[in-house]
Coordinates of C-alpha atoms and ligand atoms in Angstrom, one line a residue:
X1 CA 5.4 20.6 10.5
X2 CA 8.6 20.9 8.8
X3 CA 9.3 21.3 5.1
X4 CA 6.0 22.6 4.0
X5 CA 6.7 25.3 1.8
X6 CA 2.8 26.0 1.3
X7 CA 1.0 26.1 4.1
X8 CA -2.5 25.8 3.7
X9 CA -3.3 29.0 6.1
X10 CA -1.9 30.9 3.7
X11 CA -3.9 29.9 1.1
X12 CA -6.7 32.4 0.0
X13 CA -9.8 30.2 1.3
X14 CA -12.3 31.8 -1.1
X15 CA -15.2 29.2 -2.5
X16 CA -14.9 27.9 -5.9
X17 CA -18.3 29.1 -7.5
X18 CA -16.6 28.4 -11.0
X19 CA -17.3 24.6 -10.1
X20 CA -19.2 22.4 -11.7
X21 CA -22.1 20.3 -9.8
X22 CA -19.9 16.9 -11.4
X23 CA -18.2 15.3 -8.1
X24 CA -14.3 15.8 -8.1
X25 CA -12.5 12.8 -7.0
X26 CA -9.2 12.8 -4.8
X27 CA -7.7 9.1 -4.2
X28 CA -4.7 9.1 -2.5
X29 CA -2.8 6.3 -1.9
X30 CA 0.0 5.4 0.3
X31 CA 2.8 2.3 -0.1
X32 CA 2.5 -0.6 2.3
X33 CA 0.6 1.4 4.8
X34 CA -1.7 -1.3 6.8
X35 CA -4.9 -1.5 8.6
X36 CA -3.1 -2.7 11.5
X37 CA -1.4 0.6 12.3
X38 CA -5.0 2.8 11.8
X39 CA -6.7 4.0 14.9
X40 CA -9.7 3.5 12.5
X41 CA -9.5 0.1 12.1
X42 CA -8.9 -0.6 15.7
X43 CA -5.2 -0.1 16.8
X44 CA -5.0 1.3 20.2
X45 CA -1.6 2.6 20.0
X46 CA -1.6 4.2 16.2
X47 CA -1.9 8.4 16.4
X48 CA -4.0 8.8 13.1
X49 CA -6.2 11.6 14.2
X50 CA -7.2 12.6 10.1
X51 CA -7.2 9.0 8.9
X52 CA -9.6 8.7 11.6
X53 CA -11.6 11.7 10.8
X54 CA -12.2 10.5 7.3
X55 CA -13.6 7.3 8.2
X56 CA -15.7 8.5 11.3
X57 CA -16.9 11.2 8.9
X58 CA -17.5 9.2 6.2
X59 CA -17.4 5.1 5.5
X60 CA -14.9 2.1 6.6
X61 CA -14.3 -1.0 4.4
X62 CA -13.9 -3.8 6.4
X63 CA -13.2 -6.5 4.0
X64 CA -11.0 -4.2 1.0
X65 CA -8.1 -6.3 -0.7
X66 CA -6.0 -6.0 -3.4
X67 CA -5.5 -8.6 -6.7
X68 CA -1.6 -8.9 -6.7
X69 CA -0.1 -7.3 -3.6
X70 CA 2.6 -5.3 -4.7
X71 CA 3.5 -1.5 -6.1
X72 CA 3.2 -1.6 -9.9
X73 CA 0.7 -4.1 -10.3
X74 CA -1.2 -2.8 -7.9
X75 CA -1.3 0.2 -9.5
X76 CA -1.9 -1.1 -12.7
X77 CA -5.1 -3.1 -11.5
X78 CA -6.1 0.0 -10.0
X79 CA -5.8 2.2 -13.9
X80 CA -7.3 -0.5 -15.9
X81 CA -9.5 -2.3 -13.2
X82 CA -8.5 -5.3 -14.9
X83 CA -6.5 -8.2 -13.1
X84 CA -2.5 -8.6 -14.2
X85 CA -3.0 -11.2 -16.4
X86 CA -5.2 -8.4 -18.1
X87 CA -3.5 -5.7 -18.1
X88 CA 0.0 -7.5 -18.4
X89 CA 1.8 -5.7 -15.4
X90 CA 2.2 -9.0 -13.5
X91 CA 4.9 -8.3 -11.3
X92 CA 7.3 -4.8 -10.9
X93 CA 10.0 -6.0 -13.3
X94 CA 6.9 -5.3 -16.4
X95 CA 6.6 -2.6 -18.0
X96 CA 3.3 -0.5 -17.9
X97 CA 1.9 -0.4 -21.6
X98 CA 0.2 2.9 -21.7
X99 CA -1.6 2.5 -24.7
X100 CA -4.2 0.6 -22.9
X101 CA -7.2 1.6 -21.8
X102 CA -7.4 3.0 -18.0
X103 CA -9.8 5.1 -16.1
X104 CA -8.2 8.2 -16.0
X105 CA -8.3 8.6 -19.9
X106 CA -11.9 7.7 -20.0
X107 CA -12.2 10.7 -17.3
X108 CA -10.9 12.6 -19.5
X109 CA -12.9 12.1 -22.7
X110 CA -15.6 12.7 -19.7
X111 CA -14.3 16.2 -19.4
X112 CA -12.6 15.7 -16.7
X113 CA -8.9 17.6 -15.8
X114 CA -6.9 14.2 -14.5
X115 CA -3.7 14.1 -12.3
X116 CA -0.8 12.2 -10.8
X117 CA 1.6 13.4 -8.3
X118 CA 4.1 11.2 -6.4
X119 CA 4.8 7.3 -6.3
X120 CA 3.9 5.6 -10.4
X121 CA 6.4 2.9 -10.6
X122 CA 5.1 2.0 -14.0
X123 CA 8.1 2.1 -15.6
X124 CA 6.6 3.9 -18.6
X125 CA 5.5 7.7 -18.7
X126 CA 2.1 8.4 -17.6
X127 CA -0.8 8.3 -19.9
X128 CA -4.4 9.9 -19.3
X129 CA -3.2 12.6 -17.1
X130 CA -3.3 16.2 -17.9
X131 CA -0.3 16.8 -15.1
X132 CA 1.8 14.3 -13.5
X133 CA 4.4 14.6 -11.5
X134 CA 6.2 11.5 -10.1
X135 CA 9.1 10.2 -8.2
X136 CA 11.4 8.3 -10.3
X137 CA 11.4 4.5 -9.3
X138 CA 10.6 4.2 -5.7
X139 CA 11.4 8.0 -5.5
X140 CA 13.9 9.2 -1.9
X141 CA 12.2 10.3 1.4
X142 CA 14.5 13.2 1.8
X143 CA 15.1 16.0 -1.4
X144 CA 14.0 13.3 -3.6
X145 CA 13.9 14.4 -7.6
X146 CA 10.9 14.3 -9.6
X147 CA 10.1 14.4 -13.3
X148 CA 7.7 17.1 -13.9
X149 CA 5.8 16.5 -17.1
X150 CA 9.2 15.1 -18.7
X151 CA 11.0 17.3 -16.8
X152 CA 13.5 15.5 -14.0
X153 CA 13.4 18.4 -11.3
X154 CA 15.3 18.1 -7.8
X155 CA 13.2 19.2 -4.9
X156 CA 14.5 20.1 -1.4
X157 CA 12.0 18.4 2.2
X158 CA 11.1 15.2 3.0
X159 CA 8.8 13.8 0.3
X160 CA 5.1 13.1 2.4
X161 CA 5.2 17.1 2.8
X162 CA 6.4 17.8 -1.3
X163 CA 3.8 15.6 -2.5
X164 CA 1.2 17.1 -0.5
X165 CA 2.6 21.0 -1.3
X166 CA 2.6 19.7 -5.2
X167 CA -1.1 18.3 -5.0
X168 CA -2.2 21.9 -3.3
X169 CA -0.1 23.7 -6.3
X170 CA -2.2 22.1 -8.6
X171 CA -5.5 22.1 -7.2
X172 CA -5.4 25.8 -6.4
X173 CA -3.4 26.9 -8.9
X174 CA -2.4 24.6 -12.4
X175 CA -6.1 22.8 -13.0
X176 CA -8.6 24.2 -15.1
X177 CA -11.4 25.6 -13.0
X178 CA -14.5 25.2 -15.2
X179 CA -14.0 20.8 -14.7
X180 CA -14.5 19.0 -12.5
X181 CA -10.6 16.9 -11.6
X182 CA -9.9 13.6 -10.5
X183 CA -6.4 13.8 -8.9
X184 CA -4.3 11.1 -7.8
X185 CA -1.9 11.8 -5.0
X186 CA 0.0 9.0 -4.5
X187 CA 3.2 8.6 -1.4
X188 CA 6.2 7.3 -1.1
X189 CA 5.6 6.6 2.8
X190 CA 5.2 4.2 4.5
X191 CA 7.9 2.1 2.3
X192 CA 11.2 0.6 3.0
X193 CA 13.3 1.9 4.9
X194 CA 10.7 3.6 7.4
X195 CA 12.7 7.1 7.4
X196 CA 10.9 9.7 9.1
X197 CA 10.8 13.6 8.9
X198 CA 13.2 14.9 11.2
X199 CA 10.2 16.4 12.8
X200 CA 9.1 13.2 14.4
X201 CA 12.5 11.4 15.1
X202 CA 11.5 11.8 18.5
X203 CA 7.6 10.3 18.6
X204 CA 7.3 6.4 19.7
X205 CA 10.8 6.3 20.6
X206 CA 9.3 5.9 24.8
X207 CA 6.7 3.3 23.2
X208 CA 6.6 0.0 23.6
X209 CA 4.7 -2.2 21.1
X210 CA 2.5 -5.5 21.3
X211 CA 4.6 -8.8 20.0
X212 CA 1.8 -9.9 17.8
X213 CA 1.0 -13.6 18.6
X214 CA 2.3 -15.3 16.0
X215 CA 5.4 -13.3 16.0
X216 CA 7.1 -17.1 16.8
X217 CA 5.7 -18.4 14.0
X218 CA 7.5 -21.6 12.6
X219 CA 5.2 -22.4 9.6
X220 CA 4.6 -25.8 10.4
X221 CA 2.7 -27.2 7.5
X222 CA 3.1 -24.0 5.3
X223 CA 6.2 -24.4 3.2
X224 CA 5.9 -21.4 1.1
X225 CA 6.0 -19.1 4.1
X226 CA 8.8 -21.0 5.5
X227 CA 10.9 -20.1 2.6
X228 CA 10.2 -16.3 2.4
X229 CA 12.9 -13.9 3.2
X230 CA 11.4 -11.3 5.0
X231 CA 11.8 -12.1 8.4
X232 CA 12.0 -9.3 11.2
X233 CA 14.2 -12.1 13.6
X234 CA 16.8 -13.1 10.9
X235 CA 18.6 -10.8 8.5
X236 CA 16.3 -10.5 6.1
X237 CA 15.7 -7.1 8.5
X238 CA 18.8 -5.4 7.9
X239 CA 20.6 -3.8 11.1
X240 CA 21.6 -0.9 9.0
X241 CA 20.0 0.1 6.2
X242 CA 16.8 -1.0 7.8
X243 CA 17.0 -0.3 11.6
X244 CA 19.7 2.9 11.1
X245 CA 22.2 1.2 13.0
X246 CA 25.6 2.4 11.4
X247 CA 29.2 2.0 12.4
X248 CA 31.8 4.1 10.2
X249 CA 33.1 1.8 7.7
X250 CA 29.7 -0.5 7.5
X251 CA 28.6 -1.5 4.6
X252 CA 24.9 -2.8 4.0
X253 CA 23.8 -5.5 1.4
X254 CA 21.2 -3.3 0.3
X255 CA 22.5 -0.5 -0.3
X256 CA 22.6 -1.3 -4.2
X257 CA 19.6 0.1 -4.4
X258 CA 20.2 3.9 -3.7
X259 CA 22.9 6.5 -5.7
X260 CA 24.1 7.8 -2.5
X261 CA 27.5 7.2 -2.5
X262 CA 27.3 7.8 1.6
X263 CA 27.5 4.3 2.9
X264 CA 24.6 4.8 5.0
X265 CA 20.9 3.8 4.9
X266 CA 18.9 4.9 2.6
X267 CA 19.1 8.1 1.4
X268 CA 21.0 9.5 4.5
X269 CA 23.4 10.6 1.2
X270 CA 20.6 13.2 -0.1
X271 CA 20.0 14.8 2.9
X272 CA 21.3 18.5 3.3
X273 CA 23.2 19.3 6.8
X274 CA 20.2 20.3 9.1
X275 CA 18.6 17.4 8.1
X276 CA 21.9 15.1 8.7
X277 CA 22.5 17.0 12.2
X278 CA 19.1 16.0 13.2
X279 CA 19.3 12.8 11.7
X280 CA 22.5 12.2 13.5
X281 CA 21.4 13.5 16.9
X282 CA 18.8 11.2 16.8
X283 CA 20.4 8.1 16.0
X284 CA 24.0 8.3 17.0
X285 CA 23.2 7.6 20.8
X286 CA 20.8 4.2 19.7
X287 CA 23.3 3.3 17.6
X288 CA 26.1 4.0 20.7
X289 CA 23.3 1.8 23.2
X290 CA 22.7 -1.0 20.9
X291 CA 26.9 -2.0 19.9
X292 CA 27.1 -2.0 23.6
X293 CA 24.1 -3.8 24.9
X294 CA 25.0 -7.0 22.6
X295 CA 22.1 -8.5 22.1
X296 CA 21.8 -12.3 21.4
X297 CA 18.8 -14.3 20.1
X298 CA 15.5 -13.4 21.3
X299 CA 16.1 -10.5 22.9
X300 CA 17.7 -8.9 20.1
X301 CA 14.7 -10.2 18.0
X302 CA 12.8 -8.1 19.9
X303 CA 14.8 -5.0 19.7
X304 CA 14.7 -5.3 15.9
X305 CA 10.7 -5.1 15.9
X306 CA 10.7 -2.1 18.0
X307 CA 12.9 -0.4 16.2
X308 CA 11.1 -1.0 12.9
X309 CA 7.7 -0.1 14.5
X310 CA 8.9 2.9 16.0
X311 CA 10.7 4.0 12.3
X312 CA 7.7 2.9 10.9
X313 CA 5.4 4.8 13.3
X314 CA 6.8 8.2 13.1
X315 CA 6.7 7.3 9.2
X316 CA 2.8 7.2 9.4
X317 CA 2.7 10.3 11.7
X318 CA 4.2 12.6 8.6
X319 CA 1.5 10.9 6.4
X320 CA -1.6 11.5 8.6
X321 CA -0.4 14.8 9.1
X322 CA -0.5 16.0 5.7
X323 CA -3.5 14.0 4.6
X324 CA -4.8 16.4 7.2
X325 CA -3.4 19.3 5.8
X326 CA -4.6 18.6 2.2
X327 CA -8.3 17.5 3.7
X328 CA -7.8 21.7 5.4
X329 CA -7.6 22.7 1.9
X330 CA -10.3 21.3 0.5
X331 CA -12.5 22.5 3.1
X332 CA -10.9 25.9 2.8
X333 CA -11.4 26.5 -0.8
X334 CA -15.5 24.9 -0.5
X335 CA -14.4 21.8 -2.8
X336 CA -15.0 19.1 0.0
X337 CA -18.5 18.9 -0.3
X338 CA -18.1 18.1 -4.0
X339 CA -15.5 15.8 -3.6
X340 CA -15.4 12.2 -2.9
X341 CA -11.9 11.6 -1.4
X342 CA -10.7 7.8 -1.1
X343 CA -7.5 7.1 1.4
X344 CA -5.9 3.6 0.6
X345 CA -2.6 2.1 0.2
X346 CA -1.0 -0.3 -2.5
X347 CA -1.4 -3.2 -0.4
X348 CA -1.2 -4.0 3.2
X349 CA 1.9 -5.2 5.0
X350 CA 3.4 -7.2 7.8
X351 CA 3.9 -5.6 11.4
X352 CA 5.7 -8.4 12.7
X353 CA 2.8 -11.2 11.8
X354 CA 4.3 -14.3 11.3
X355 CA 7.6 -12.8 12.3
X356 CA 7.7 -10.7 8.8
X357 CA 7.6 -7.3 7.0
X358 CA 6.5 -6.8 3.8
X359 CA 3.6 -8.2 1.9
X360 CA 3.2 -10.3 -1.2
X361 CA 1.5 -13.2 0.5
X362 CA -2.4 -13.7 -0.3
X363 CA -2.3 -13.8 3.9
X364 CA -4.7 -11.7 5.4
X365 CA -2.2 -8.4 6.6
X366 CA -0.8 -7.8 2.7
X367 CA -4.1 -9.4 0.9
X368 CA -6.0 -6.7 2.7
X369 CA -5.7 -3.1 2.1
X370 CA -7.2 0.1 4.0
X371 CA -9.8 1.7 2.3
X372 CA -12.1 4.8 4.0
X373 CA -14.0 6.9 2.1
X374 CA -15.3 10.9 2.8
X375 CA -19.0 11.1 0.8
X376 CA -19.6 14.2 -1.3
X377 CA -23.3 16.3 -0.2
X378 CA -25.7 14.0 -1.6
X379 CA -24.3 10.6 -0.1
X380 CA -25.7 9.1 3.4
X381 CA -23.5 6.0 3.7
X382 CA -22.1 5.8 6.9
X383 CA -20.2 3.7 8.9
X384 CA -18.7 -0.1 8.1
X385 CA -19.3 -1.3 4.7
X386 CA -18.2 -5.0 4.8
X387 CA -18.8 -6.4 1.4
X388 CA -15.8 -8.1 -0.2
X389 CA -14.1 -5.5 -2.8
X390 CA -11.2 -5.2 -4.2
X391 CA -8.6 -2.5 -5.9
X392 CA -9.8 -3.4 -9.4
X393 CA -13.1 -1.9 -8.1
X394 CA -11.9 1.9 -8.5
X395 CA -12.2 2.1 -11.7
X396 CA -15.3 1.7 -12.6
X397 CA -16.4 3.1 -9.4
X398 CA -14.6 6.8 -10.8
X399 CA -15.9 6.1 -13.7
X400 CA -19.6 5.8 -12.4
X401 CA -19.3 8.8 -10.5
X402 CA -18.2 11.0 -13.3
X403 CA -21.2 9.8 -15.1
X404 CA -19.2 7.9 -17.6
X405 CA -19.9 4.5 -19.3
X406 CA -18.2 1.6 -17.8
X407 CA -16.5 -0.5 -20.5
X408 CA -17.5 -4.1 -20.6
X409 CA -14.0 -5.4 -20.5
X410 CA -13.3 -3.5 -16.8
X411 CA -13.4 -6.2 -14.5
X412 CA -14.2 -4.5 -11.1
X413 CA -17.2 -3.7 -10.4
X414 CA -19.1 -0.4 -8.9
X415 CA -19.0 0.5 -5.4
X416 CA -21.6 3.4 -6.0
X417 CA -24.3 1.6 -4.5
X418 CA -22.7 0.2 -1.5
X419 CA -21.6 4.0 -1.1
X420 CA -25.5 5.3 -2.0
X421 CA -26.4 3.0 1.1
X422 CA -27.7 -0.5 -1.0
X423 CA -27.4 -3.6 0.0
X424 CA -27.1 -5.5 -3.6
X425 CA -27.8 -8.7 -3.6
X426 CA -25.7 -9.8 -6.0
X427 CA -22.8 -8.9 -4.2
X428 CA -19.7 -11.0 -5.3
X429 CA -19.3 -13.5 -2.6
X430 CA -15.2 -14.2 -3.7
X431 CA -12.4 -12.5 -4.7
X432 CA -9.7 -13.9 -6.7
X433 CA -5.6 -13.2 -6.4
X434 CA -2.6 -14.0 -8.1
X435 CA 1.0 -13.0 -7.0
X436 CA 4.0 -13.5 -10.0
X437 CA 7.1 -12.2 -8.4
X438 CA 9.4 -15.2 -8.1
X439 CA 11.9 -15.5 -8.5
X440 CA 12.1 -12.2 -6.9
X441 CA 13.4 -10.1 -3.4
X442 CA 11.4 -11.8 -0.4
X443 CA 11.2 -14.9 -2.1
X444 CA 7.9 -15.6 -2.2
X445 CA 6.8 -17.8 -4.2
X446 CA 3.7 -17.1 -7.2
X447 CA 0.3 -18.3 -6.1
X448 CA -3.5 -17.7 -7.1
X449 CA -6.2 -18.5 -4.6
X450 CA -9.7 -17.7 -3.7
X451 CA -11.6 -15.8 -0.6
X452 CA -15.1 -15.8 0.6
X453 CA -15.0 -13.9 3.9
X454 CA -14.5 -17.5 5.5
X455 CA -12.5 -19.8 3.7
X456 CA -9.2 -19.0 1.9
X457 CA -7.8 -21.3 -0.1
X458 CA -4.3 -20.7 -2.0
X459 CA -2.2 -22.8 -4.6
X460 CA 1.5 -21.8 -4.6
X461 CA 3.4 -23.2 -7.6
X462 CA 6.8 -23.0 -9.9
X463 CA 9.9 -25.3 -9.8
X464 CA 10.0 -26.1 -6.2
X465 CA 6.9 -25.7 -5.2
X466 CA 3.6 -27.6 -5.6
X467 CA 1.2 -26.8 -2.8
X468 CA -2.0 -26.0 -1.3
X469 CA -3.2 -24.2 1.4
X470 CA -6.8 -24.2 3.1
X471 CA -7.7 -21.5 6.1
X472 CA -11.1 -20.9 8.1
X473 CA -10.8 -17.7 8.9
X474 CA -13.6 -17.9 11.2
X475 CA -11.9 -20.3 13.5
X476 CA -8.1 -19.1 12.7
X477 CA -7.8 -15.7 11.6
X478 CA -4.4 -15.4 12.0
X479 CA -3.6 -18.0 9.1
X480 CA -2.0 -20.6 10.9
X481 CA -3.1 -24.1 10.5
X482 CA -3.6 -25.6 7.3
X483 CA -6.5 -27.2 7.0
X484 CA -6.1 -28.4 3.6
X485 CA -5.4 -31.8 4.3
X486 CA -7.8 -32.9 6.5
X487 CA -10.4 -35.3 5.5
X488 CA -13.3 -33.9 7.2
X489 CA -12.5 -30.6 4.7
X490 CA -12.6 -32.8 1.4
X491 CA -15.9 -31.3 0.8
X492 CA -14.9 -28.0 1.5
X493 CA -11.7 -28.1 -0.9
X494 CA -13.9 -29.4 -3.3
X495 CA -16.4 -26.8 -3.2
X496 CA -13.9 -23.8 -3.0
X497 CA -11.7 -25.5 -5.9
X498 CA -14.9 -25.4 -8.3
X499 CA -15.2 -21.8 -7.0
X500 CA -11.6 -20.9 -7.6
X501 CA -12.2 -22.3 -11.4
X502 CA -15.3 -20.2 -12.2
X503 CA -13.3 -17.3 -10.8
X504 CA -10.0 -18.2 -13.6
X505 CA -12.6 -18.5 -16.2
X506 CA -14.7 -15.5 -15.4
X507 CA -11.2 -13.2 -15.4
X508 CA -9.8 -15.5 -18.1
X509 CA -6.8 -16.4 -16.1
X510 CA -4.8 -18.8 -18.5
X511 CA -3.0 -20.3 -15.2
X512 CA -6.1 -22.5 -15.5
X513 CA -4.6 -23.9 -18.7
X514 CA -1.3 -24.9 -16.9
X515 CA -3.2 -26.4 -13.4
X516 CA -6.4 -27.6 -14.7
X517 CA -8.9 -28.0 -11.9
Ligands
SGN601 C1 12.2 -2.7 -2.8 C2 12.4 -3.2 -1.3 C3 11.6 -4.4 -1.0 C4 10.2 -4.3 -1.5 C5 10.2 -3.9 -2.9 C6 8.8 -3.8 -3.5 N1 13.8 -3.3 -1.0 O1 12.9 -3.5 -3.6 O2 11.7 -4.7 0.4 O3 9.5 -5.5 -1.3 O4 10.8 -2.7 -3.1 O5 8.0 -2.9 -2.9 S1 14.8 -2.1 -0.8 O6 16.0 -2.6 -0.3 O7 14.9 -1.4 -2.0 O8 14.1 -1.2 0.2 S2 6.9 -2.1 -3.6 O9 5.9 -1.6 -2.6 O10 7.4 -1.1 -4.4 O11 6.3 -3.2 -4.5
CA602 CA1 3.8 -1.1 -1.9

């Protein structure tokens, strides 16, 4: 592995008898990293050897989703356990009001040491933490700066490997032994634009990938996905800043997003000269292939989703590598069997479903995130666990753990006893979601909707849009035929739209105000 400037064998591996018997907690959390690319969750062509581990070792949710699937407010119903509405961070233009209450600052008052290293895209500084260090914005994959406690601080390695030294530095040397910790170490992969380490320029590039299905998709009856702009086949994919394909004097469309002043992808402008060689090595011959190859219509389609899977791919590869690496450590220095360690991502995200990348939609492959577990000593749950949960269940799942009280205004609920091995009966049996960004990149528009592990049924509104959507996930899991209007499914819109209601009043959504049902 390149870039690692710790390496966990050199790490003095003695066992942390200072520790105290309260279970440590280490969440980490990628961006747009989906189930679909997981060996664990049943991709046949995804290398993830120490995603895998942690699931086979420990426990698999099958049925994980997220309340408003994108970055910040994904993050912030993840702090507060609270929907957006709640906790006002509705879509990544807000700002993150700190003052509120989240889970890591109730850690704290637990006696617990708290910290955050990597990805926040809050917008505000972090509260509740006793060290953070994060990447500013959507942070750079190559010598990306961070601010250290207030401090902005350039760093110099491709960012899955600095975030994963940082979170070693601080577990083995910058906590305070005699506490039990709650870090959060949160990446930058697998986000937009897909650039690997130069390490793995070269995996996937001999691999082939499935077309999904609906690749072809042409939304009949669903006009909110036919007016999204994230399409893979058109040029909501970018040829250059997206696919790396660069011809001196290019220009890309999105490059207003980066401070390079290279005109490349990215930040190809941050990257020091070994890094560029490699860099160019790789791509200069694709680049040389695909200008002369010409490719019209489907076939250049095509090309474009290989490309983005491969990029995308190798992107992973980094990630499960150092998960693996920081998963050594804690073994190493005795803390795993202490320690419960969640993996999960922001939200999930298209692989060419529907023709798209990106996420936002309530759809299945961005409404569902990955979520496996590793059990401190003490905790037999193994295996599947297929109850519907969601991300504003962390909270007062930490919380539990620590032994701290769960406020009553947290609206997740506990996962400790599906994780102690119970069956509750009580079990929610739907989950709720609203998405705000719009107008917004991707243009998709803001709906609410309910699930029940069968039927999915969405409302997407605003100016131009007025619409529902019904799914039966048993008969179409793929999301392609609206059922909703249908006169043999009256009954069933009916039922779900009376469900949908006591969810808006139960989380105190006031879109229930403006759409009365
Ligand atoms: C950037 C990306 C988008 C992406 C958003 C939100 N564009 O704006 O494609 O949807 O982030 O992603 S880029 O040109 O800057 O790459 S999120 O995960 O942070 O919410
Ligand atoms: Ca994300």
């Amino acid at each position: 592995m390149a870039g690692g400037a710790l390496s966990v064998l050199a790490l003095n591996s003695c066992t942390d008898t200072s520790e105290t018997k309260q279970l440590n907690i280490v969440y980490i959390m990628t961006d747009d990293h989906t189930r679909q690319v997981m060996g664990c969750y049943g991709s046949d062509y995804a290398d993830t050897p120490n995603l895998d581990k942690i699931a086979e070792e420990g426990v698999i949710f099958t049925n994980a989703y997220v309340a408003n699937s994108i970055s910040g407010p994904s993050r912030a119903c993840i702090l507060t356990g609270k929907h957006s509405h709640i906790n006002g961070f509705t879509d990544n233009t807000r700002t993150f009001d700190g003052e509120q209450q989240t889970f890591p600052k109730l850690l704290r008052k637990a006696g617990y040491q708290t910290a955050v290293i990597g990805k926040w895209h809050l917008h505000s500084l972090p509260t509740g933490f006793d060290y953070w260090d994060i990447l500013i914005g959507q942070g750079d994959y190559y010598n990306s700066p961070f601010i250290t406690m207030g401090d902005t601080l350039k760093t110099e390695g491709y960012v899955t490997n600095t975030i994963t030294d940082k979170s070693i530095d601080w577990l083995e040397n910058r906590r305070d032994k005699s506490k039990p910790f709650m870090l959060m170490v949160h990446h930058k992969a697998i986000h937009r634009n897909w650039m690997a380490d130069t390490c793995h320029l070269k995996d996937y590039e001999e691999k082939v990938f499935p077309i999904p299905d609906n690749f072809y998709d042409d939304y009949d009856g669903r006009k909110a996905a036919s007016l999204q702009e994230m399409d893979i086949r058109e040029g909501d994919m970018d040829l250059l800043y997206d696919l790396k394909m660069y011809r001196p004097g290019d220009e890309s469309r999105l490059r207003r997003n980066y401070i390079s002043d290279d005109k490349r992808h990215g930040t190809y402008g941050n990257m020091n000269d070994a890094q560029r060689q490699a860099w160019d090595a790789h791509y200069n011959p694709i680049i040389k292939e695909f200008f002369s190859s010409n490719l019209k219509g489907k076939e250049l389609m095509e090309w474009k989703y290989q490309r983005y899977m491969r990029d995308y791919m190798k992107t992973v590869k980094s990630l499960d590598e150092n998960v693996g690496r920081l998963m050594a450590y804690l073994e190493e220095s005795g803390l795993l069997e202490n320690t419960l360690v969640i993996y999960t991502s922001d939200q999930g995200f298209y692989m060419g479903e529907h023709g798209w990348f990106d996420k936002r939609f309530m759809y299945d492959e961005s409404f569902s995130t990955p979520l496996i577990m590793r059990l401190p000593k003490g905790y037999d749950r193994r295996g599947e666990i297929t109850e519907l949960v969601q991300n504003i269940d962390y909270a007062p799942t930490f919380l539990e753990i620590a032994g701290a009280e769960i406020p009553d205004d947290i609206q997740g609920v506990s996962l400790l006893p599906l994780l102690k091995g119970e069956k509750p009966e009580n079990w929610r049996n739907a989950l709720y979601y609203h998405f705000y960004e719009y107008p917004g990149e991707h243009a998709v528009r803001k709906h609410y909707g309910i699930y029940d592990g069968r039927y999915k049924l969405i409302h997407f509104y605003g100016d131009d849009i007025d619409e529902w959507e019904l799914f039966d996930r048993n008969t179409d899991p793929s999301e392609m035929h609206n059922i909703y209007s249908l006169p043999e499914n009256a009954g069933t819109v009916k039922q779900m739209k009376s469900r949908l209601k006591e969810l808006q009043v139960m989380y105190k959504d006031p879109i229930l105000e403006k759409y009365p049902l």
